[in-house]
Short mmCIF file of C-alpha atoms in Angstrom, two decimals:
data_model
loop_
_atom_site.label_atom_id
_atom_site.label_comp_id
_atom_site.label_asym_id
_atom_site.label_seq_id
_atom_site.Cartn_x
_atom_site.Cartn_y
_atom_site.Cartn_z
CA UNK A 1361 -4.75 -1.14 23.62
CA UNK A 1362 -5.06 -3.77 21.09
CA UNK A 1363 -1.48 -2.89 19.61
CA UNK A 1364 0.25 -3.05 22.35
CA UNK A 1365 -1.00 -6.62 23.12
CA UNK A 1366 0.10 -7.09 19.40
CA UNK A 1367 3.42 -5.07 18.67
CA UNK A 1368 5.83 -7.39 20.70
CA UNK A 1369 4.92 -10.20 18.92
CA UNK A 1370 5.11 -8.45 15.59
CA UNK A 1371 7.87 -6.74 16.02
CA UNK A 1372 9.90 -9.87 17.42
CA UNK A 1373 9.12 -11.80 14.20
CA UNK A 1374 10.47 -8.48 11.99
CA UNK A 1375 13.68 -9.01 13.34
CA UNK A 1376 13.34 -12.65 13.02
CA UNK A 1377 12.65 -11.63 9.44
CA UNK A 1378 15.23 -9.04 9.30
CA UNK A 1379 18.13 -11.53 10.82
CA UNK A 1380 18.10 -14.40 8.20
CA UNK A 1381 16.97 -11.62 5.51
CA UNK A 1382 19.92 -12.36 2.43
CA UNK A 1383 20.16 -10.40 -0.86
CA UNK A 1384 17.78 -7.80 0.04
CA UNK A 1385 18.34 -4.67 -2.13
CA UNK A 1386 18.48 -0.44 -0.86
CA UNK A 1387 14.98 -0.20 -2.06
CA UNK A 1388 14.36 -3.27 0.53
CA UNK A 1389 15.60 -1.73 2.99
CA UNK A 1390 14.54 1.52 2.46
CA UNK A 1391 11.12 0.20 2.91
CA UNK A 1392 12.30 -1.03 6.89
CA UNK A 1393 11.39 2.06 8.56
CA UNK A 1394 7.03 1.36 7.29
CA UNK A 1395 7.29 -1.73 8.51
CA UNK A 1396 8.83 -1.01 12.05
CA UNK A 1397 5.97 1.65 12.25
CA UNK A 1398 3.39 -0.85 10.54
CA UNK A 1399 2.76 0.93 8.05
CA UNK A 1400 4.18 -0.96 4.80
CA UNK A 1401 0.26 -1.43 3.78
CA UNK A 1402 -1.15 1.84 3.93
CA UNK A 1403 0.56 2.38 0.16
CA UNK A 1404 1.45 0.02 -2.21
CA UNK A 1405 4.89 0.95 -2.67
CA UNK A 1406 6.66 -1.17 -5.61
CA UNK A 1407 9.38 -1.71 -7.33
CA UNK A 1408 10.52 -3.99 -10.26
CA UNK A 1409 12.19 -7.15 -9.35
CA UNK A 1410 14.78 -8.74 -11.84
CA UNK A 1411 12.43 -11.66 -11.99
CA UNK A 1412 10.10 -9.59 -13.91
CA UNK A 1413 7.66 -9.39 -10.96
CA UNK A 1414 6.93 -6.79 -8.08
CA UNK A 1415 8.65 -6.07 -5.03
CA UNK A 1416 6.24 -4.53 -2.92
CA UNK A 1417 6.04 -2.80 1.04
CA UNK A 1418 3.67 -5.12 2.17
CA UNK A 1419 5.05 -8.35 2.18
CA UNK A 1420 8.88 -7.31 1.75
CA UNK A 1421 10.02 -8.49 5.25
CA UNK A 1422 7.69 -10.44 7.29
CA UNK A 1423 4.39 -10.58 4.35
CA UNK A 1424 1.97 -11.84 6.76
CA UNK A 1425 2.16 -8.46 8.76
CA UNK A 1426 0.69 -6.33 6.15
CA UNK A 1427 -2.86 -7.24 7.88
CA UNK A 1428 -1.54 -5.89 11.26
CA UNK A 1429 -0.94 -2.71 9.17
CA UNK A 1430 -3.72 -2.45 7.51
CA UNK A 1431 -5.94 -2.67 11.09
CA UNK A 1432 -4.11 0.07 12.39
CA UNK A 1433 -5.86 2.20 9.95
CA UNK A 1434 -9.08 0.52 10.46
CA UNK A 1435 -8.65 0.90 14.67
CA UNK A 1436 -8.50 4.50 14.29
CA UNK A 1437 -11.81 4.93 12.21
CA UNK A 1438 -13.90 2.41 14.47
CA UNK A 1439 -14.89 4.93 16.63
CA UNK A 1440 -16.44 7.66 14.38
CA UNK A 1441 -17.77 5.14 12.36
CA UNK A 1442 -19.51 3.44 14.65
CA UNK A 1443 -20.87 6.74 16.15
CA UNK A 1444 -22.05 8.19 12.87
CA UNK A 1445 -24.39 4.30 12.66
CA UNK A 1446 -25.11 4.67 16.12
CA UNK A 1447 -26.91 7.52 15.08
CA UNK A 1448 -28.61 5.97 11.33
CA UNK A 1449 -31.77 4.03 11.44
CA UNK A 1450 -31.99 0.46 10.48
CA UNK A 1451 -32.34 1.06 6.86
CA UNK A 1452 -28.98 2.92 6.14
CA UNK A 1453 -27.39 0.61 8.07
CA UNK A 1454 -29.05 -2.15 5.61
CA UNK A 1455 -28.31 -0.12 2.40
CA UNK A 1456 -24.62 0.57 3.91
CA UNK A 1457 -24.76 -3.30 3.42
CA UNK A 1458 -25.96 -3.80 0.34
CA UNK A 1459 -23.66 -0.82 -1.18
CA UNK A 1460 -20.42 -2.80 0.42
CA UNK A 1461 -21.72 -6.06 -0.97
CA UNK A 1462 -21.99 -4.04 -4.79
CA UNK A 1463 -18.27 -2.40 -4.30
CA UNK A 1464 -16.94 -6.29 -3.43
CA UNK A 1465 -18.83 -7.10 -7.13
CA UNK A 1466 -17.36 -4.26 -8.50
CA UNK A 1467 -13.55 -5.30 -6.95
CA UNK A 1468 -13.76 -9.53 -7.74
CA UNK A 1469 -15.07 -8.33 -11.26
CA UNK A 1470 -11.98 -5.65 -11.83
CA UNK A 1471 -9.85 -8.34 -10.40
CA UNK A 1472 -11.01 -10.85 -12.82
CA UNK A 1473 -10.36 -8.57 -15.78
CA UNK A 1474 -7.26 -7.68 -14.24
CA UNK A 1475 -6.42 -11.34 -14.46
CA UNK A 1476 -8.09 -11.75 -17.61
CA UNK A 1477 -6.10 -9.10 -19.80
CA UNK A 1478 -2.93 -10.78 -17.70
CA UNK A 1479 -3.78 -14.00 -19.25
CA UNK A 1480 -4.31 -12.44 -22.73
CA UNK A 1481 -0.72 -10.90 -22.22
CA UNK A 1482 -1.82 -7.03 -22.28
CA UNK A 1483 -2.04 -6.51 -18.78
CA UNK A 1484 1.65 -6.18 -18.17
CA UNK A 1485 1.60 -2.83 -17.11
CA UNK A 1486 3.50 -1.53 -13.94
CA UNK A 1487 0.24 0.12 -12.89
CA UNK A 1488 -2.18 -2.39 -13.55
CA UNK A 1489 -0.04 -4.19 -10.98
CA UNK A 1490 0.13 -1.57 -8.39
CA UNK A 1491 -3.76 -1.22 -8.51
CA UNK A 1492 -4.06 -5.32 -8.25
CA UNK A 1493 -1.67 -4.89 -4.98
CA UNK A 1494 -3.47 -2.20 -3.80
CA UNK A 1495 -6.87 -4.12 -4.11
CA UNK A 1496 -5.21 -7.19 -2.14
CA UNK A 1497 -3.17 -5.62 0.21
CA UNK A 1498 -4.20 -2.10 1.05
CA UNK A 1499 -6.87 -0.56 3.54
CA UNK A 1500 -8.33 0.70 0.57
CA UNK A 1501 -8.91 -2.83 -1.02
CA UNK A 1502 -10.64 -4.17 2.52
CA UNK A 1503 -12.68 -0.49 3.76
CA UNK A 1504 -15.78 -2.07 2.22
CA UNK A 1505 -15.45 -5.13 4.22
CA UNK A 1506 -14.83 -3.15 7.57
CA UNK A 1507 -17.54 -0.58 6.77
CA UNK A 1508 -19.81 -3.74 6.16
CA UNK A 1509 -18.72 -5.44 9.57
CA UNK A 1510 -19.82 -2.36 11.10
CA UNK A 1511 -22.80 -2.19 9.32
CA UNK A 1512 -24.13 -5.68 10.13
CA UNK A 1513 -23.19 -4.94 13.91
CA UNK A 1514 -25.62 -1.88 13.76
CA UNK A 1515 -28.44 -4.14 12.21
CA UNK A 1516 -27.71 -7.05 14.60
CA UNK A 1517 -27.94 -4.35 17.38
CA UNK A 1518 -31.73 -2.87 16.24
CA UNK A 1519 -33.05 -6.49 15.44
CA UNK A 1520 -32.11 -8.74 17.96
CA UNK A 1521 -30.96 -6.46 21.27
CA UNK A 1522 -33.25 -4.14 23.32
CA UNK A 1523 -32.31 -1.28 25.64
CA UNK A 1524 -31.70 -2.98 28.80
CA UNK A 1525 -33.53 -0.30 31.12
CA UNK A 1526 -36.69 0.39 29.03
CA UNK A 1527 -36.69 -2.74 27.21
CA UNK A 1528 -37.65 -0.79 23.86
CA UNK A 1529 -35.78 -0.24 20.99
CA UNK A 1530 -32.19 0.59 21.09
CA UNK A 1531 -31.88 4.59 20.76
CA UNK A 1532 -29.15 7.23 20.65
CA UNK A 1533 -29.17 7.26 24.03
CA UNK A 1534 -28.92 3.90 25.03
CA UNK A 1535 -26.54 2.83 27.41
CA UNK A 1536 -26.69 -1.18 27.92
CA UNK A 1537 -28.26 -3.39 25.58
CA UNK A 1538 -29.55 -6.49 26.27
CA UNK A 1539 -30.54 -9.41 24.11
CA UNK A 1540 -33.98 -9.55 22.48
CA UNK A 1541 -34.55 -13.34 22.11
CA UNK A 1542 -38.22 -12.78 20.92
CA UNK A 1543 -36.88 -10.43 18.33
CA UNK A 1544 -33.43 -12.58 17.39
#
């Protein structure tokens, strides 16, 4: 549902992009067909520009897109993710939290020695660019921070909201919540 409120929109700016697009090489246009489908995020595919820098599937027609691409991917796990916290107690959902919050350490502090070795001029490497893309630009660089949004949503939902008909604590089977303003 939320795609096809989106697609028009999207795809009416690719061939905005596509119109005035000048210079653009096979490998450019080879990458068309992901980006049609939205799927130039789900891998970071590259190639060497003459520049010396990347050409890459996520940005190579219309670059602010690649989030649309990347939600795709997250839209089709928000279900079974949210049913497998549905049925975890309070304090996975809070260590689910605080294990996103280490793997975001872990990523800024690869990034910075990424950058780091880049500045020192040994970081050059094809690969070590590919992995920097695929930190920025992949669903694999943002699943901690959607695993994390669900997370917080399944502690917001045992702290502050109360099953609507019993007015306990939200359970398995609970089917409306209601807010808890003496718990909030």
């Amino acid at each position: 549902r939320r795609l096809v409120v989106l697609y028009p929109a999207f795809l009416a700016s690719l061939l905005l992009a596509v119109a005035i697009s000048q210079g653009r090489t096979s490998v450019e246009w080879a990458m068309l067909p992901l980006h049609v489908l939205l799927m130039q995020a789900w891998l970071p595919l590259c190639r060497a520009a003459e520049n010396g820098g990347l050409v890459c599937s996520p940005w190579t027609f219309n670059g602010e897109a690649w989030f649309i691409s990347v939600l795709v991917v997250f839209w089709w796990f928000l279900r079974p993710l949210a049913e497998l916290f549905r049925k975890r107690s309070l304090r996975f959902s809070v260590l689910a939290l605080v294990g996103c919050w280490l793997f975001t350490v872990l990523v800024v502090e690869s990034g910075r020695a990424l950058a780091a070795a880049a500045a020192l001029g040994s970081a050059g490497s094809f690969w070590a660019a590919v992995i920097n893309i695929a930190i920025r630009a992949t669903p694999v660089g943002y699943a901690h921070v959607f695993v994390a949004g669900v997370a917080a949503a399944r502690v917001f939902i045992l702290l502050a909201t109360r099953d609507a008909e019993t007015g306990g604590t939200p359970a398995e089977g609970t089917q409306r919540l209601a807010l808890a303003p003496e718990r909030a």
